[in-house]
Tab-separated table of C-alpha atoms in Angstrom:
chain	number	residue	atom	x	y	z
E	20	UNK	CA	61.395	34.691	-10.740
E	21	UNK	CA	60.588	36.927	-14.264
E	22	UNK	CA	57.178	38.335	-15.740
E	23	UNK	CA	56.762	37.863	-19.033
E	24	UNK	CA	54.463	40.396	-20.769
E	25	UNK	CA	51.375	39.472	-22.653
E	26	UNK	CA	52.546	39.075	-25.814
E	27	UNK	CA	54.939	36.910	-24.796
E	28	UNK	CA	52.413	34.327	-23.713
E	29	UNK	CA	51.728	31.444	-25.931
E	30	UNK	CA	48.805	31.943	-28.344
E	31	UNK	CA	46.467	29.386	-26.578
E	32	UNK	CA	47.428	30.691	-23.730
E	33	UNK	CA	46.425	34.127	-24.372
E	34	UNK	CA	43.197	32.869	-25.402
E	35	UNK	CA	42.619	30.903	-22.538
E	36	UNK	CA	42.653	33.442	-20.470
E	37	UNK	CA	40.416	35.621	-22.339
E	38	UNK	CA	38.003	33.052	-21.864
E	39	UNK	CA	38.152	32.254	-19.071
E	40	UNK	CA	37.272	35.915	-18.036
E	41	UNK	CA	34.444	36.177	-20.107
E	42	UNK	CA	32.914	33.422	-18.286
E	43	UNK	CA	33.984	34.700	-15.164
E	44	UNK	CA	31.671	37.655	-16.223
E	45	UNK	CA	29.343	35.888	-17.791
E	46	UNK	CA	28.678	33.588	-14.892
E	47	UNK	CA	28.830	37.434	-12.512
E	48	UNK	CA	26.125	39.163	-14.611
E	49	UNK	CA	23.941	35.640	-14.197
E	50	UNK	CA	24.235	35.703	-10.764
E	51	UNK	CA	22.776	39.517	-10.331
E	52	UNK	CA	20.157	38.686	-12.168
E	53	UNK	CA	19.310	35.995	-10.748
E	54	UNK	CA	19.664	37.288	-7.235
E	55	UNK	CA	17.557	40.923	-8.018
E	56	UNK	CA	14.327	39.178	-9.744
E	57	UNK	CA	11.686	41.717	-10.973
E	58	UNK	CA	9.113	41.489	-8.066
E	59	UNK	CA	5.370	40.629	-9.254
E	60	UNK	CA	2.524	42.114	-9.499
E	61	UNK	CA	0.498	43.033	-6.480
E	62	UNK	CA	-2.552	41.331	-5.991
E	63	UNK	CA	-5.840	42.978	-6.163
E	64	UNK	CA	-7.188	41.675	-2.406
E	65	UNK	CA	-4.009	42.644	-0.695
E	66	UNK	CA	-3.125	45.996	-2.286
E	67	UNK	CA	-7.041	46.713	-1.772
E	68	UNK	CA	-6.366	46.378	1.946
E	69	UNK	CA	-3.374	47.993	2.150
E	70	UNK	CA	-4.881	50.996	0.132
E	71	UNK	CA	-7.757	50.918	2.722
E	72	UNK	CA	-5.906	51.390	5.084
E	73	UNK	CA	-4.081	53.801	4.212
E	74	UNK	CA	-6.416	56.162	2.902
E	75	UNK	CA	-8.481	54.941	6.289
E	76	UNK	CA	-5.399	56.127	8.344
E	77	UNK	CA	-4.949	59.771	6.028
E	78	UNK	CA	-9.198	60.316	6.515
E	79	UNK	CA	-9.339	59.779	10.452
E	80	UNK	CA	-6.783	62.553	10.474
E	81	UNK	CA	-7.970	65.124	8.186
E	82	UNK	CA	-11.504	65.126	7.799
E	83	UNK	CA	-13.012	64.659	10.752
E	84	UNK	CA	-13.944	68.163	11.378
E	85	UNK	CA	-15.199	67.604	7.399
E	86	UNK	CA	-17.346	64.600	8.908
E	87	UNK	CA	-18.770	66.942	12.160
E	88	UNK	CA	-19.837	69.691	9.585
E	89	UNK	CA	-21.510	67.240	7.605
E	90	UNK	CA	-23.720	65.584	9.713
E	91	UNK	CA	-24.482	69.296	11.117
E	92	UNK	CA	-25.362	69.764	8.193
E	93	UNK	CA	-27.920	67.402	7.967
E	94	UNK	CA	-29.455	67.611	11.514
E	95	UNK	CA	-29.833	71.342	11.160
E	96	UNK	CA	-31.613	70.721	8.085
E	97	UNK	CA	-34.142	68.184	9.692
E	98	UNK	CA	-34.222	70.929	12.614
E	99	UNK	CA	-35.728	72.886	9.459
E	100	UNK	CA	-37.917	71.346	7.966
E	101	UNK	CA	-39.457	70.079	11.462
E	102	UNK	CA	-41.759	73.188	11.084
E	103	UNK	CA	-42.888	72.396	7.566
E	104	UNK	CA	-43.302	69.161	7.371
E	105	UNK	CA	-45.415	66.911	10.691
E	106	UNK	CA	-45.274	63.580	9.678
E	107	UNK	CA	-46.180	60.750	7.465
E	108	UNK	CA	-44.537	59.630	4.347
E	109	UNK	CA	-42.453	63.311	3.900
E	110	UNK	CA	-40.599	63.041	8.073
E	111	UNK	CA	-39.703	59.728	6.457
E	112	UNK	CA	-38.198	61.254	3.422
E	113	UNK	CA	-36.573	64.176	5.222
E	114	UNK	CA	-34.602	61.817	7.497
E	115	UNK	CA	-33.932	59.463	4.966
E	116	UNK	CA	-33.029	61.985	2.715
E	117	UNK	CA	-30.653	63.891	5.502
E	118	UNK	CA	-28.994	60.401	6.363
E	119	UNK	CA	-27.723	59.630	3.452
E	120	UNK	CA	-26.627	63.038	2.674
E	121	UNK	CA	-23.933	62.698	4.717
E	122	UNK	CA	-22.652	59.982	2.727
E	123	UNK	CA	-22.892	62.116	-0.016
E	124	UNK	CA	-20.880	64.818	0.955
E	125	UNK	CA	-17.811	63.044	2.178
E	126	UNK	CA	-18.002	60.440	-0.723
E	127	UNK	CA	-18.849	61.794	-3.323
E	128	UNK	CA	-17.873	65.437	-2.668
E	129	UNK	CA	-15.067	65.313	-0.842
E	130	UNK	CA	-13.611	62.185	-3.161
E	131	UNK	CA	-13.704	64.313	-5.832
E	132	UNK	CA	-11.638	66.526	-4.451
E	133	UNK	CA	-9.291	64.118	-3.471
E	134	UNK	CA	-9.125	62.570	-7.003
E	135	UNK	CA	-9.198	66.099	-8.405
E	136	UNK	CA	-5.921	67.762	-6.534
E	137	UNK	CA	-4.329	64.396	-7.319
E	138	UNK	CA	-4.387	64.290	-10.939
E	139	UNK	CA	-3.614	68.761	-10.515
E	140	UNK	CA	-0.513	67.443	-7.953
E	141	UNK	CA	0.421	64.919	-9.780
E	142	UNK	CA	0.171	62.051	-7.116
E	143	UNK	CA	-1.587	59.972	-9.790
E	144	UNK	CA	2.324	59.058	-10.850
E	145	UNK	CA	3.211	57.931	-7.502
E	146	UNK	CA	0.293	55.112	-7.791
E	147	UNK	CA	1.159	54.776	-11.375
E	148	UNK	CA	4.770	53.569	-10.490
E	149	UNK	CA	3.716	50.914	-7.802
E	150	UNK	CA	2.631	47.415	-9.031
E	151	UNK	CA	-0.984	47.830	-7.642
E	152	UNK	CA	-4.162	46.940	-9.840
E	153	UNK	CA	-6.005	50.806	-10.556
E	154	UNK	CA	-9.048	48.968	-9.070
E	155	UNK	CA	-7.428	48.466	-5.507
E	156	UNK	CA	-6.621	52.229	-6.046
E	157	UNK	CA	-9.871	53.710	-6.275
E	158	UNK	CA	-11.900	50.761	-4.528
E	159	UNK	CA	-9.625	51.475	-1.657
E	160	UNK	CA	-9.693	55.193	-1.206
E	161	UNK	CA	-13.611	54.986	-1.606
E	162	UNK	CA	-14.228	52.326	0.678
E	163	UNK	CA	-12.358	54.727	2.853
E	164	UNK	CA	-14.143	57.264	2.503
E	165	UNK	CA	-17.597	55.887	2.693
E	166	UNK	CA	-16.902	53.791	5.638
E	167	UNK	CA	-15.582	57.121	7.441
E	168	UNK	CA	-19.380	58.185	6.906
E	169	UNK	CA	-20.950	55.415	9.276
E	170	UNK	CA	-20.761	57.315	12.800
E	171	UNK	CA	-22.353	60.816	10.624
E	172	UNK	CA	-24.772	58.860	9.506
E	173	UNK	CA	-26.038	56.735	12.776
E	174	UNK	CA	-25.847	59.820	14.588
E	175	UNK	CA	-28.308	61.997	12.153
E	176	UNK	CA	-30.415	58.651	11.887
E	177	UNK	CA	-31.043	58.812	15.285
E	178	UNK	CA	-31.777	62.360	15.797
E	179	UNK	CA	-33.862	62.024	13.167
E	180	UNK	CA	-36.631	59.614	14.662
E	181	UNK	CA	-36.326	61.317	17.833
E	182	UNK	CA	-37.372	65.102	16.465
E	183	UNK	CA	-39.660	63.445	13.733
E	184	UNK	CA	-40.847	60.537	16.206
E	185	UNK	CA	-40.054	57.546	13.568
E	186	UNK	CA	-39.288	54.577	15.346
E	187	UNK	CA	-35.234	53.298	16.364
E	188	UNK	CA	-36.431	49.079	15.571
E	189	UNK	CA	-34.950	48.899	11.904
E	190	UNK	CA	-31.742	51.197	12.271
E	191	UNK	CA	-29.841	48.268	12.321
E	192	UNK	CA	-30.395	48.686	7.851
E	193	UNK	CA	-27.940	51.486	8.211
E	194	UNK	CA	-25.145	48.719	7.615
E	195	UNK	CA	-26.512	47.879	3.676
E	196	UNK	CA	-27.366	51.463	3.187
E	197	UNK	CA	-23.677	53.150	3.907
E	198	UNK	CA	-21.776	51.186	2.436
E	199	UNK	CA	-24.090	49.969	-1.109
E	200	UNK	CA	-24.945	54.293	-1.503
E	201	UNK	CA	-21.368	54.442	0.030
E	202	UNK	CA	-19.842	52.770	-3.328
E	203	UNK	CA	-22.139	54.321	-5.469
E	204	UNK	CA	-21.774	57.781	-3.913
E	205	UNK	CA	-17.590	57.187	-4.131
E	206	UNK	CA	-17.411	55.610	-7.785
E	207	UNK	CA	-19.457	58.976	-9.233
E	208	UNK	CA	-17.784	60.994	-7.078
E	209	UNK	CA	-14.012	59.573	-8.091
E	210	UNK	CA	-14.697	59.675	-11.542
E	211	UNK	CA	-16.165	63.121	-11.374
E	212	UNK	CA	-12.821	63.931	-10.093
E	213	UNK	CA	-10.266	61.852	-12.730
E	214	UNK	CA	-12.683	63.230	-15.221
E	215	UNK	CA	-12.424	67.046	-14.978
E	216	UNK	CA	-9.522	68.693	-16.759
E	217	UNK	CA	-8.877	70.989	-13.970
E	218	UNK	CA	-8.966	70.164	-9.832
E	219	UNK	CA	-11.167	74.162	-9.468
E	220	UNK	CA	-14.083	72.019	-12.110
E	221	UNK	CA	-13.751	68.690	-9.993
E	222	UNK	CA	-14.590	70.867	-6.781
E	223	UNK	CA	-17.226	72.618	-9.144
E	224	UNK	CA	-18.854	68.914	-9.675
E	225	UNK	CA	-18.507	67.453	-6.458
E	226	UNK	CA	-20.877	70.281	-4.657
E	227	UNK	CA	-22.641	70.358	-7.911
E	228	UNK	CA	-23.407	66.567	-7.115
E	229	UNK	CA	-23.909	66.855	-3.046
E	230	UNK	CA	-26.735	69.894	-3.965
E	231	UNK	CA	-28.482	66.868	-6.535
E	232	UNK	CA	-28.399	64.618	-3.952
E	233	UNK	CA	-29.444	67.510	-0.637
E	234	UNK	CA	-32.059	68.606	-3.078
E	235	UNK	CA	-33.732	65.521	-5.038
E	236	UNK	CA	-33.009	63.462	-1.728
E	237	UNK	CA	-34.131	65.466	1.507
E	238	UNK	CA	-37.664	67.140	-0.500
E	239	UNK	CA	-40.549	64.571	-0.355
E	240	UNK	CA	-40.833	63.046	-3.720
E	241	UNK	CA	-44.599	63.625	-4.243
E	242	UNK	CA	-43.248	67.438	-3.890
E	243	UNK	CA	-41.760	67.308	-7.354
E	244	UNK	CA	-42.189	68.538	-10.739
E	245	UNK	CA	-42.356	64.915	-12.826
E	246	UNK	CA	-39.079	65.884	-14.801
E	247	UNK	CA	-37.328	66.090	-11.598
E	248	UNK	CA	-38.814	63.274	-10.525
E	249	UNK	CA	-36.931	61.349	-13.115
E	250	UNK	CA	-33.803	62.959	-12.562
E	251	UNK	CA	-34.095	62.042	-9.152
E	252	UNK	CA	-34.816	58.224	-10.156
E	253	UNK	CA	-31.114	58.399	-11.866
E	254	UNK	CA	-28.955	60.175	-8.767
E	255	UNK	CA	-27.719	56.932	-7.384
E	256	UNK	CA	-28.132	58.005	-3.774
E	257	UNK	CA	-32.193	57.797	-4.569
E	258	UNK	CA	-32.147	53.865	-4.048
E	259	UNK	CA	-30.561	54.147	-0.608
E	260	UNK	CA	-33.186	57.026	0.585
E	261	UNK	CA	-35.586	55.121	-0.154
E	262	UNK	CA	-34.761	51.545	1.351
E	263	UNK	CA	-34.423	53.766	4.071
E	264	UNK	CA	-37.385	55.361	4.623
E	265	UNK	CA	-39.289	51.793	3.966
E	266	UNK	CA	-38.484	51.012	7.322
E	267	UNK	CA	-39.755	53.858	9.072
E	268	UNK	CA	-42.851	52.313	8.322
E	269	UNK	CA	-44.675	50.139	11.528
E	270	UNK	CA	-44.494	47.151	8.824
E	271	UNK	CA	-41.683	47.468	6.175
E	272	UNK	CA	-41.753	46.283	2.666
E	273	UNK	CA	-38.928	44.349	3.134
E	274	UNK	CA	-39.040	42.620	-0.290
E	275	UNK	CA	-39.393	46.548	-1.998
E	276	UNK	CA	-36.518	47.211	0.549
E	277	UNK	CA	-34.146	44.437	-0.551
E	278	UNK	CA	-35.029	45.538	-4.477
E	279	UNK	CA	-33.552	49.301	-3.900
E	280	UNK	CA	-30.478	48.054	-2.237
E	281	UNK	CA	-29.938	45.807	-4.892
E	282	UNK	CA	-30.780	48.383	-7.369
E	283	UNK	CA	-28.033	50.619	-4.992
E	284	UNK	CA	-25.772	48.131	-5.690
E	285	UNK	CA	-25.645	47.581	-9.343
E	286	UNK	CA	-25.231	51.159	-9.230
E	287	UNK	CA	-22.327	50.986	-6.794
E	288	UNK	CA	-20.504	48.033	-9.605
E	289	UNK	CA	-21.373	50.458	-12.471
E	290	UNK	CA	-19.894	53.821	-10.719
E	291	UNK	CA	-16.873	52.143	-9.517
E	292	UNK	CA	-15.724	50.532	-12.893
E	293	UNK	CA	-16.429	53.984	-14.418
E	294	UNK	CA	-13.940	55.518	-11.746
E	295	UNK	CA	-11.666	52.798	-12.145
E	296	UNK	CA	-11.242	53.350	-16.388
E	297	UNK	CA	-11.295	57.085	-15.595
E	298	UNK	CA	-8.174	55.981	-12.790
E	299	UNK	CA	-6.073	54.356	-15.919
E	300	UNK	CA	-7.140	56.786	-18.130
E	301	UNK	CA	-5.906	59.848	-16.397
E	302	UNK	CA	-2.760	57.686	-15.723
E	303	UNK	CA	-0.986	57.118	-18.443
E	304	UNK	CA	-1.505	60.999	-19.455
């Protein structure tokens, strides 16, 4: 059998083979495109749950010593204030402020440092490459850090109630105070960490925010000068402190408690929205 060169083939046969090859290659490319479509963007709730679990696992390993420090610090402050405050509304303010201070230490201070470190080391680039909504990253991290504070706040509230002779019957309100105050403080901490131009400045802002929660939350409001009292009203954790302090009364005003929690929740939504915007702004730079 003889083999003819391509030039010896009839013109129609040569062009037919060329068209067949092109058709086969086109079908191959179309098959590859159909076999490997782009992944759809992840939905908010599944992404939020995944980020929350990952952050909670990370916090459980790395933050337990710091949670112990936060709880020990708050209990120590109450022991010191026991020599100055005897009881009444001042004792309720000290216990409530020291309890929410645990939330401020973790959700505000540590979260500001965490996002400041992510931005400085390029960790935000990893999240930016994932098909995860920005809100899921901020809400997942904030929720993990806020819920991580629940054991410390419970220990502090029980210890303070026993130390100052306050009733323990309404401490179930912590189930509402911790997530709402935690959301407000975590959103503020995340925004500070993402907006700070340097990691060191994010750490400084987190420390200043926790100090403000200490001075304006633990000290009784009636003993503060009027200008500082106005600054106290601007602090997100103030309304969580007020709600918890009211429940130590023999007959709590539940309407006022609900109003304080509503304000705390509204501030939390606003601060988390600002943190989400700050994340988008930092991720595209």
